[in-house]
């Protein structure tokens, strides 16, 4: 040991000797320490606009994302005031919080939690609760005159916690106790609204009065109120929800760690800062002197713990503090490498390959890649002099045959991530979700290799082309392109499908490629119109095989109501019988003509009347059709058909077939090769065009050849024998829930379920589990229960059924008795086939004899008992058992079971009380009141869920080699449960569906491979290290490696031949750490970007690379951030800038069904009390719209006026509770009778202008949240002080728009403003882009407005993600003058003039403003 210590000390002495030697060399070379220390630095911070939020409450919000129960566990741990009393610093408190959480979470989830806590990602959720708390205090009357105690005259302890009951506010336990005692008598209509994000106490009574507790764990008033509410919730007296809020002024009453972070600004991280070498083509530097006497110097200007060329200077200074000046001089010398923004052509040739080699040969490749691409101008010279290894170059070039040079890709567990939209918050959410799933599966005893397979498996593609299998004898085809003589001259070469043709030109090929089968009732107007269309298109030689499937609406109704036991002759059935007779006796063409003649005989062929077809119309058409060529008189044929009931069974079978397919709900529809469309001619042609590319692809790959039956191929590969759009709809419309958390609760309902199986399959593994949530007191519920029994009687071999039966607490005893009988039968006899027969008979009886609440209870019970005894005796179940059960029946016992079940259904799954639903492997399908959900629908649901979400999971689980699991547990129920739980957890997983085959790339010489055994996360990436994407991805990969140790395979893909330097900037990615929390007091400093030793003589431009939903602006910056010349700093060592996150973005896409996006549609956003706070309109491009919001609960709706007059859209609740903003998709439709009216009418109303009186949209914003969107808050006061100047200006205000960036152009802008005002006597309002103006200019603007008598407004708009982004800051600024003119201004603005910032106006702008546009839309003028 001594020898080892001696060896290490020898190495240390050698290192110091080397440092000293280098220092001597530097000094001897004429570079003095003083000169080296002249190097300048840049430091940047970004803070949120909202007030600080407590880290303790943030921690609990993060914890609740894992499991809702953890939230309440954490509350229980921290409700005591002395919790954390040993901590006297912020850092200690954070460590204490993390230590507590580690007792609940396993690794690496605990590490992700720790990082997310330092990231402050839960802060917006607390701001949302704060908004709701303020609304609660302002909108509800306060009990017992406690209003006087609400903060206003100073904080009072009682106002730090309160309970909102909807009708009153309760501030103390006494009032709460009094309210709880009388809560059952209260009016439930005034209860406060609960949201999805609310924390509801476990197993709260869903029907109890709602009480929302606003308070912060750790405060003096919290514990007592919480204990009262929790106890009342357990007793079923109240539905208790907690919204964590620490009101302003209550920090002093909180526990030791309860207010950490609340007093400090929320300093954010997870963004990048760029210092770009500016192209100085023209003068942009302001030549005025920098203000003196303002010092922002931070004593901690440099992080000496960062490695610099292999040296960690903090360690060296600890050992040799007496050499401080010399050591720092040496450090600066290392950092002050030659800065290059140009290289010779021959030096650029292999620069990308040389960079890759430097990275791959480094001891820490990820750190090396980050250092290179973030300090590239200082490192490029040394890179270009490296000797290149040909093996690396050759492999990179070989890979670039498969991936374009410079392309960057990234995948998480196989799923491609869009790098353009990627940010740290999104990445951590995705990683946390993957780790959470892995943790769940491991707790289910799945081995690590199976977990990795499940997480990395490619999901089956959820195709938009849902095909209905209609094959059978019920289809009647009019033509056959392959056999009919009419098409004999057409070519049969399928390769002609691949030949180019003119748009809209059809391909006439003698092959049944398109099968257009129309489903309709022949007696309907829709059916008549469809028949005429078919004959017309057939006559025009459209290359389609036409067919029909007919049904009778009356027969369908009989099937729905009476199970098809009775049916009466109706007109539709008569038409089908006559059609079949003509087709078999004469010809198909004549039969189709007969269908058309029915309409002609009824209305003369002029119009398709909605009046019903009568029998004499049909008979007349039949006689007319057969009169010319009939073998016997048509009247005799009619009599014979009616007498002998010929073809009646075939006609009824047609209707049953359509009912089984589920297509009768559409009335008339088209099946194009099985795809469902509308039945008009335009839809038919569009369906052909949609289907053609699929056929062309199959022909190209040889899957369709001359002998292939196209219809058979498509329907046999992927089709379903049932159509129900509510089941097969878009993924976004489907609702999923994970059952894992419920399964792992103590005394879980899922453990009590005894499943029912079809006959003979009890011991088989069932990959699909249907859970039926049935309200036995509703008619819909009893029908659904009966259908469940029918479904099992049909014999599904891969599904099982679990019954979750409940009823209202005021239900009659007969309903509770039915539940008890069914539950006891299943628990005792579920493994026997007799139980299924018994339940099927009982449910059929119960549906037919559904007991109403007004029935005589005694008679009803007697009827049920008699039926139970007779069924049990008939099926050979022990009747004595049922007699004993009925004797011991207790309604109270049944109700207790219902209470437990209600918590699962309504508290955990989120169903509404009284609803009926089917939960299939986590997918929730709610059956609407009065709606039908038949056995065939259950079969469709089973097939879809199995094929799309369960099959691959089931196959993986079947192959698992179990270790550490008792073989006796490996039953069919065990496998079925595991499959159900894994499928439900995977169904709620949010991940992209795109994938890439990274395995085809060579990775021997040109890839970074970090293989960690048993890691649940695998990262595949292709990165160009010398690209903006590389700058962004490098720190993200390092973060993942540091916190969760994933398995990585990173293939480097630099551009092989460069013509210019790929990067001309310095870049820093800001990340949090524990050092952000003070180790001396309770303060929180927050992370910063630090650029050390930047070039002095180069002009730099600062850009902030923030996540897409952020809009930021500088709020503290003495120097010009557009033109940074560090040699002008003087004695200031570090240039500092502070930015502020002003707003988050609420964006979306608005579509109108079957139409173009509704361009110009107007939306407003606000609260319930103030619905119009911000507004916007919809773009033509993708229906895009954008609004600027703060965290909170908002309501989105159509703006009053033309938008609301033409379109329908219910008010939409939008919760902004994360730093990722929100993207929502909206579909609107026009009101009835307004379908053909144009939204953008020249005579559009001007209600916005009338309401706002031309005072601008920010007036509302300022009243709403002056602390959130400021900048213009002083306008009103300034205007009041300046009435004399304003009164002197008369007439309509002139609106001037301009853009400026940099101190020089802001000086020009001031001159332009004065020149406009000097030459006009009319009021003037200026509009400026807010986020590019310097803090100094925004500070002086209110004073200028007061002095010279004008109005102004600051506006902005975020560059849309789908629009190709400019890279240079100047070009982005210029885009505001062109691209966003229709959306950047408020809706009330009628006209605006653009004036360049460097222009001087010499005439009255009113002349241009008043120019007659002659009816054209409002324009933007530009003065050049």
XYZ file of C-alpha atoms in Angstrom, residues 469-1022:
554
model
C -64.593 -9.657 -45.926
C -67.855 -9.750 -47.894
C -67.112 -12.898 -49.890
C -70.079 -15.221 -50.306
C -73.144 -16.014 -52.349
C -74.888 -12.817 -51.284
C -72.918 -10.676 -53.759
C -74.474 -10.219 -57.196
C -72.038 -9.002 -59.839
C -73.143 -7.087 -62.906
C -70.021 -7.760 -64.993
C -66.747 -9.651 -65.165
C -63.843 -7.906 -66.893
C -61.959 -11.172 -67.409
C -64.797 -13.097 -69.099
C -67.357 -10.714 -70.615
C -67.193 -10.173 -74.383
C -67.560 -6.429 -73.846
C -63.945 -6.280 -72.615
C -62.411 -8.720 -75.077
C -60.448 -6.011 -76.901
C -58.779 -4.720 -73.708
C -55.177 -5.666 -72.985
C -54.354 -8.102 -70.224
C -50.739 -7.059 -69.486
C -50.559 -5.999 -65.825
C -47.242 -4.221 -66.385
C -49.197 -1.406 -68.038
C -50.278 -0.426 -64.526
C -46.715 0.774 -63.971
C -46.673 2.942 -67.109
C -47.146 6.716 -66.648
C -50.483 8.188 -67.751
C -52.097 11.601 -67.708
C -53.734 12.617 -64.419
C -57.227 11.189 -64.167
C -56.715 8.789 -67.077
C -58.021 5.264 -66.377
C -56.189 2.049 -67.237
C -58.291 -0.321 -69.315
C -56.898 -3.752 -68.420
C -58.843 -7.016 -68.787
C -58.418 -7.986 -65.155
C -60.745 -7.759 -62.135
C -58.523 -5.364 -60.195
C -61.273 -3.218 -58.679
C -64.339 -4.858 -57.118
C -66.913 -2.165 -56.341
C -69.660 -3.820 -54.303
C -72.495 -1.555 -53.137
C -74.560 -2.366 -50.040
C -78.039 -0.796 -49.895
C -81.753 -1.239 -49.268
C -83.317 -1.427 -52.774
C -86.495 0.277 -51.567
C -84.641 3.398 -50.388
C -83.912 6.569 -52.361
C -80.235 5.974 -51.736
C -80.537 2.493 -53.233
C -82.296 3.820 -56.330
C -79.615 6.445 -56.851
C -76.878 3.839 -56.421
C -78.402 1.486 -59.021
C -78.655 4.261 -61.620
C -75.030 5.246 -60.922
C -73.855 1.641 -61.357
C -75.620 1.251 -64.693
C -74.304 4.613 -65.889
C -70.701 3.802 -65.004
C -71.021 0.333 -66.519
C -72.332 1.853 -69.723
C -69.336 4.238 -69.769
C -66.965 1.223 -69.649
C -65.381 2.194 -66.321
C -62.799 -0.606 -65.649
C -64.459 -1.831 -62.463
C -66.309 -5.014 -61.580
C -69.656 -3.852 -60.146
C -71.677 -5.822 -57.621
C -74.472 -5.351 -55.101
C -75.503 -6.736 -51.728
C -79.109 -5.884 -50.862
C -80.898 -6.003 -47.544
C -84.219 -5.091 -45.965
C -84.184 -2.433 -43.268
C -87.344 -3.893 -41.754
C -85.820 -7.359 -41.445
C -82.745 -5.797 -39.837
C -84.967 -4.105 -37.232
C -86.694 -7.401 -36.501
C -83.303 -9.086 -36.017
C -82.209 -6.275 -33.656
C -85.372 -6.360 -31.563
C -86.576 -9.959 -31.598
C -83.488 -11.944 -32.435
C -84.856 -12.612 -35.911
C -87.502 -15.035 -34.744
C -90.260 -13.325 -36.731
C -90.181 -11.422 -39.978
C -92.890 -10.040 -42.201
C -92.937 -9.552 -45.944
C -91.928 -6.035 -46.911
C -91.180 -4.170 -50.126
C -87.410 -4.603 -49.916
C -87.722 -8.364 -49.495
C -90.126 -8.488 -52.454
C -87.644 -6.585 -54.631
C -84.834 -8.977 -53.682
C -86.984 -12.040 -54.450
C -87.974 -10.680 -57.864
C -84.355 -9.689 -58.561
C -83.174 -13.245 -57.819
C -85.901 -14.697 -60.030
C -84.982 -12.493 -62.995
C -81.272 -13.127 -62.535
C -81.658 -16.909 -62.514
C -84.392 -17.111 -65.153
C -83.210 -14.435 -67.584
C -79.959 -12.454 -67.112
C -78.042 -10.385 -64.613
C -78.272 -7.280 -66.797
C -82.057 -7.540 -66.903
C -82.191 -7.983 -63.136
C -80.185 -4.765 -62.613
C -82.410 -2.970 -65.114
C -85.432 -4.095 -63.122
C -83.988 -2.385 -60.014
C -83.610 0.831 -61.994
C -87.137 0.569 -63.424
C -88.618 0.586 -59.910
C -87.450 4.160 -59.437
C -88.649 5.147 -62.933
C -92.116 3.748 -62.351
C -92.411 5.588 -59.047
C -91.175 9.094 -59.862
C -90.857 9.239 -63.610
C -87.070 9.263 -63.313
C -86.781 12.943 -62.418
C -85.992 12.827 -58.730
C -85.067 10.339 -56.037
C -88.033 10.677 -53.719
C -87.677 9.867 -50.042
C -91.223 8.488 -50.086
C -91.302 4.711 -49.470
C -91.602 2.379 -52.456
C -94.911 0.543 -52.498
C -95.588 -2.977 -53.722
C -97.519 -1.844 -56.810
C -94.459 0.159 -57.974
C -92.374 -2.989 -57.754
C -94.940 -5.141 -59.523
C -95.338 -2.555 -62.286
C -91.568 -2.449 -62.843
C -91.433 -6.274 -62.854
C -94.131 -6.507 -65.486
C -92.499 -3.824 -67.650
C -89.088 -5.516 -67.421
C -90.331 -8.993 -68.476
C -93.191 -8.123 -70.785
C -91.198 -8.240 -74.004
C -89.350 -11.521 -73.468
C -91.341 -13.368 -70.816
C -92.046 -17.068 -71.283
C -95.262 -16.689 -69.300
C -97.231 -13.621 -68.267
C -95.448 -11.642 -65.527
C -98.615 -11.446 -63.427
C -98.763 -15.234 -63.289
C -95.129 -15.293 -62.188
C -95.899 -12.795 -59.397
C -98.753 -14.931 -58.110
C -96.590 -18.049 -58.209
C -93.745 -16.334 -56.313
C -96.086 -15.086 -53.599
C -97.888 -18.406 -53.260
C -94.785 -20.609 -53.105
C -92.562 -18.116 -51.184
C -89.799 -18.614 -53.730
C -86.468 -16.942 -52.851
C -87.867 -15.661 -49.545
C -85.253 -17.505 -47.512
C -82.441 -16.242 -49.779
C -83.710 -12.673 -49.393
C -83.813 -12.957 -45.598
C -80.330 -14.496 -45.572
C -79.096 -11.422 -47.466
C -80.370 -9.190 -44.661
C -78.859 -11.410 -41.988
C -75.537 -11.319 -43.817
C -75.546 -7.506 -43.947
C -76.525 -7.409 -40.259
C -73.616 -9.704 -39.417
C -71.238 -7.466 -41.378
C -72.566 -4.411 -39.533
C -72.885 -2.379 -42.745
C -76.620 -1.634 -42.326
C -75.761 1.312 -40.061
C -74.330 3.147 -43.081
C -77.602 2.737 -45.066
C -75.718 2.852 -48.386
C -72.021 2.209 -48.792
C -69.356 1.023 -51.218
C -66.869 -1.792 -50.611
C -63.883 -1.211 -52.926
C -61.965 -4.457 -52.617
C -63.346 -4.551 -49.076
C -62.503 -0.944 -48.156
C -65.536 1.002 -46.947
C -66.461 4.247 -48.769
C -69.521 6.339 -49.505
C -71.670 5.163 -52.387
C -71.619 8.126 -54.787
C -69.741 8.396 -58.082
C -67.023 10.749 -56.802
C -66.335 8.419 -53.895
C -66.069 5.493 -56.310
C -63.474 7.252 -58.465
C -61.544 8.408 -55.381
C -61.620 4.860 -54.012
C -60.134 3.600 -57.286
C -57.362 6.179 -57.112
C -56.625 5.294 -53.482
C -56.485 1.563 -54.222
C -54.370 1.873 -57.390
C -50.985 2.511 -55.641
C -51.472 -0.583 -53.479
C -52.153 -2.717 -56.545
C -49.224 -1.154 -58.406
C -46.894 -1.988 -55.501
C -48.065 -5.604 -55.488
C -47.611 -5.852 -59.270
C -44.146 -4.293 -59.078
C -42.948 -6.859 -56.544
C -44.606 -9.725 -58.433
C -47.194 -10.488 -55.756
C -50.028 -9.926 -58.237
C -49.722 -11.720 -61.556
C -52.064 -12.511 -64.425
C -53.523 -15.583 -62.674
C -53.920 -13.912 -59.216
C -57.403 -13.351 -57.854
C -56.924 -9.804 -56.519
C -59.985 -9.783 -54.283
C -59.142 -13.173 -52.800
C -55.572 -12.040 -52.129
C -56.488 -8.785 -50.380
C -59.295 -10.247 -48.253
C -57.420 -13.380 -47.253
C -54.346 -11.401 -46.146
C -56.038 -8.820 -43.917
C -59.760 -8.465 -43.505
C -62.449 -8.742 -40.877
C -65.953 -10.144 -41.066
C -67.464 -7.196 -39.211
C -67.523 -3.430 -39.681
C -67.803 -1.167 -36.649
C -66.027 2.202 -37.024
C -66.115 2.787 -33.273
C -63.863 -0.280 -32.906
C -61.755 0.135 -36.030
C -61.409 3.935 -35.858
C -58.226 5.974 -35.675
C -55.724 5.199 -32.937
C -56.140 8.716 -31.545
C -59.823 8.013 -30.904
C -59.160 4.801 -28.972
C -58.822 4.776 -25.206
C -56.345 2.592 -23.331
C -55.469 2.035 -19.694
C -52.733 0.060 -17.954
C -53.971 -2.594 -15.530
C -50.568 -3.136 -13.934
C -50.907 -0.677 -11.029
C -54.332 -2.055 -10.130
C -53.078 -5.647 -10.338
C -50.254 -4.988 -7.869
C -52.435 -3.318 -5.262
C -53.243 -5.223 -2.121
C -56.701 -6.770 -2.274
C -56.968 -5.952 -5.989
C -60.238 -6.603 -7.809
C -58.264 -8.297 -10.577
C -57.206 -11.043 -8.155
C -60.849 -11.828 -7.313
C -62.022 -12.372 -10.890
C -62.955 -15.911 -11.910
C -62.864 -16.001 -15.682
C -65.366 -17.690 -17.977
C -64.177 -19.732 -20.957
C -65.891 -21.212 -23.986
C -66.699 -24.907 -23.901
C -63.648 -27.163 -23.819
C -61.027 -24.380 -23.522
C -60.820 -23.851 -19.759
C -57.220 -25.087 -19.532
C -55.988 -23.217 -22.640
C -53.934 -20.027 -22.534
C -56.065 -17.051 -23.541
C -54.047 -14.117 -24.927
C -57.161 -11.891 -25.017
C -59.082 -10.963 -21.870
C -62.448 -9.176 -22.001
C -63.500 -7.484 -18.761
C -67.183 -6.511 -18.851
C -68.112 -3.552 -16.632
C -71.889 -3.906 -16.469
C -74.493 -1.772 -14.718
C -77.166 -4.368 -13.917
C -79.720 -1.640 -13.297
C -79.597 -0.453 -16.929
C -81.168 -2.051 -19.985
C -77.960 -1.522 -21.981
C -75.988 -3.328 -19.287
C -78.248 -6.380 -19.184
C -78.156 -6.632 -22.977
C -74.348 -6.370 -22.934
C -74.181 -9.140 -20.316
C -76.358 -11.378 -22.464
C -74.157 -10.721 -25.504
C -71.100 -11.718 -23.443
C -72.691 -15.100 -22.742
C -73.636 -15.523 -26.414
C -70.081 -14.700 -27.388
C -68.722 -17.463 -25.147
C -71.334 -19.908 -26.427
C -70.025 -19.285 -29.965
C -66.722 -20.835 -28.832
C -63.845 -18.304 -29.083
C -60.615 -20.202 -28.437
C -58.255 -17.300 -27.649
C -60.352 -15.130 -25.323
C -61.746 -15.321 -21.813
C -64.370 -13.184 -20.107
C -64.386 -11.589 -16.655
C -67.556 -9.997 -15.274
C -67.435 -6.803 -13.187
C -71.072 -6.337 -12.211
C -72.242 -3.309 -10.254
C -75.419 -1.395 -9.544
C -76.472 1.871 -7.993
C -76.667 1.967 -4.207
C -80.399 2.685 -4.384
C -81.063 -0.337 -6.617
C -83.868 -2.724 -5.690
C -82.988 -6.016 -4.040
C -83.721 -8.015 -7.177
C -80.787 -6.415 -9.008
C -78.427 -7.048 -6.110
C -79.738 -10.614 -5.914
C -78.963 -11.158 -9.605
C -75.407 -9.930 -9.069
C -74.983 -12.247 -6.101
C -76.278 -15.288 -7.995
C -74.022 -14.640 -11.006
C -70.930 -13.970 -8.871
C -71.483 -17.088 -6.742
C -72.106 -19.263 -9.802
C -68.876 -18.103 -11.421
C -66.799 -18.485 -8.250
C -68.127 -22.000 -7.612
C -68.622 -23.483 -11.068
C -66.558 -21.379 -13.530
C -64.416 -24.421 -14.401
C -67.426 -26.419 -15.569
C -69.229 -26.109 -18.871
C -72.563 -26.254 -17.020
C -71.947 -22.826 -15.486
C -71.813 -21.193 -18.899
C -75.097 -22.788 -19.955
C -76.700 -21.721 -16.681
C -75.508 -18.125 -17.001
C -76.573 -17.927 -20.638
C -80.087 -19.020 -19.717
C -80.224 -16.727 -16.681
C -79.008 -13.672 -18.621
C -81.500 -14.347 -21.415
C -84.266 -14.511 -18.842
C -83.039 -11.376 -17.033
C -82.835 -9.349 -20.236
C -86.368 -10.336 -21.191
C -87.765 -9.754 -17.712
C -85.634 -6.722 -16.739
C -86.857 -5.574 -13.338
C -87.783 -1.910 -13.041
C -87.295 -0.077 -9.778
C -91.067 0.255 -9.410
C -91.690 -3.519 -9.584
C -93.033 -5.347 -6.592
C -89.847 -6.511 -4.902
C -91.330 -9.650 -3.340
C -92.841 -10.890 -6.606
C -89.615 -10.138 -8.510
C -87.432 -12.066 -6.038
C -89.810 -15.002 -6.146
C -89.718 -15.014 -9.960
C -85.921 -14.969 -10.001
C -85.674 -17.740 -7.403
C -88.038 -19.979 -9.350
C -86.058 -19.401 -12.554
C -82.735 -20.091 -10.815
C -84.005 -23.366 -9.344
C -85.461 -24.561 -12.644
C -82.309 -23.668 -14.609
C -80.050 -25.335 -12.033
C -82.129 -28.506 -12.118
C -82.258 -28.494 -15.917
C -78.464 -28.089 -16.278
C -77.676 -30.436 -13.352
C -76.131 -27.852 -11.032
C -76.687 -28.404 -7.279
C -80.035 -26.766 -6.513
C -79.420 -27.011 -2.763
C -76.408 -24.711 -3.100
C -78.586 -22.063 -4.715
C -81.222 -22.442 -1.993
C -78.537 -21.916 0.633
C -77.147 -18.869 -1.182
C -80.562 -17.266 -1.546
C -81.273 -17.883 2.119
C -78.021 -16.200 3.171
C -78.343 -13.315 0.698
C -77.395 -9.936 2.207
C -77.817 -6.699 0.258
C -75.306 -4.915 2.508
C -72.603 -7.487 1.732
C -73.214 -7.091 -1.996
C -73.048 -3.295 -1.709
C -69.679 -3.497 0.056
C -68.342 -5.516 -2.857
C -69.760 -2.944 -5.276
C -67.945 -0.146 -3.396
C -64.624 -1.946 -3.866
C -65.425 -2.574 -7.525
C -66.460 1.072 -8.027
C -63.044 2.300 -6.913
C -61.434 0.095 -9.566
C -63.834 1.018 -12.374
C -64.328 4.719 -11.707
C -61.294 5.693 -9.657
C -58.558 3.718 -11.388
C -59.904 3.037 -14.882
C -61.638 6.414 -15.152
C -65.045 5.171 -16.276
C -68.102 7.295 -15.624
C -70.556 6.014 -13.053
C -73.476 4.285 -14.758
C -71.546 3.451 -17.920
C -71.180 0.001 -19.468
C -67.864 -0.932 -21.006
C -65.668 -3.707 -22.325
C -61.996 -3.571 -21.306
C -59.994 -5.730 -23.721
C -56.332 -6.091 -22.723
C -56.386 -2.489 -21.561
C -58.485 -1.022 -24.354
C -61.657 0.573 -23.014
C -64.719 0.443 -25.250
C -67.702 2.238 -23.732
C -71.152 1.124 -24.914
C -73.389 4.163 -25.165
C -76.791 4.201 -23.524
C -79.228 2.635 -25.967
C -76.381 1.464 -28.177
C -75.814 -2.122 -29.219
C -72.658 -4.151 -28.876
C -73.259 -7.572 -30.356
C -71.426 -10.866 -30.338
C -69.976 -10.080 -33.753
C -68.612 -6.792 -32.415
C -66.894 -8.695 -29.624
C -65.363 -11.008 -32.185
C -64.105 -8.018 -34.173
C -62.675 -6.414 -31.027
C -60.932 -9.675 -30.127
C -59.450 -10.080 -33.615
C -58.209 -6.510 -33.873
C -56.630 -6.381 -30.433
C -55.000 -9.761 -30.899
C -53.549 -8.989 -34.321
C -52.416 -5.428 -33.611
C -51.372 -5.401 -29.962
C -51.260 -8.849 -28.408
C -50.043 -11.509 -30.824
C -46.349 -10.587 -30.769
C -46.395 -10.270 -26.960
C -48.095 -13.640 -26.589
C -45.517 -15.293 -28.840
C -42.605 -13.825 -26.835
C -44.124 -14.879 -23.498
C -44.764 -18.407 -24.763
C -41.028 -18.779 -25.529
C -39.842 -17.526 -22.117
C -37.621 -19.833 -20.078
C -38.748 -19.032 -16.555
C -36.194 -18.847 -13.764
C -37.013 -18.315 -10.123
C -40.706 -19.126 -10.673
C -42.372 -22.118 -9.038
C -43.434 -24.502 -11.869
C -46.787 -24.952 -10.124
C -47.535 -21.281 -10.854
C -47.016 -21.704 -14.617
C -50.673 -22.361 -15.317
C -52.780 -21.191 -18.224
C -54.198 -18.472 -15.931
C -50.659 -17.267 -15.129
C -49.789 -16.951 -18.830
C -53.118 -15.298 -19.625
C -52.698 -12.800 -16.775
C -49.144 -11.926 -17.840
C -50.246 -11.402 -21.453
C -53.174 -9.214 -20.350
C -51.018 -7.048 -18.085
C -48.126 -6.640 -20.540
C -50.524 -5.847 -23.408
C -52.374 -3.253 -21.341
C -49.111 -1.567 -20.297
C -47.797 -1.544 -23.867
C -51.077 -0.126 -25.162
C -50.601 3.157 -23.259
C -47.012 3.490 -24.451
C -46.420 6.556 -26.614
C -43.772 5.937 -29.231
C -43.229 6.579 -32.942
C -44.067 3.738 -35.317
C -41.214 4.403 -37.768
C -38.188 2.131 -37.583
C -34.817 1.871 -39.339
C -32.549 -1.133 -39.880
C -29.374 0.053 -38.156
C -28.010 -3.485 -38.141
C -27.148 -3.318 -41.852
C -24.495 -0.657 -41.162
C -20.880 -1.668 -40.570
C -19.749 -0.820 -37.051
C -16.304 -2.358 -36.664
C -14.137 0.745 -37.149
C -16.483 3.756 -37.368
C -18.878 3.248 -34.442
C -18.955 3.931 -30.719
C -20.185 0.740 -29.033
C -21.121 0.807 -25.369
C -22.637 -2.557 -24.509
C -24.223 -2.870 -21.081
C -25.636 -6.255 -20.144
C -29.205 -6.340 -18.802
C -29.938 -2.764 -19.889
C -33.578 -2.066 -20.729
C -32.633 0.844 -22.976
C -30.821 0.466 -26.270
C -29.810 3.484 -28.334
C -29.066 3.214 -32.048
C -27.769 6.367 -33.684
C -26.187 7.607 -36.890
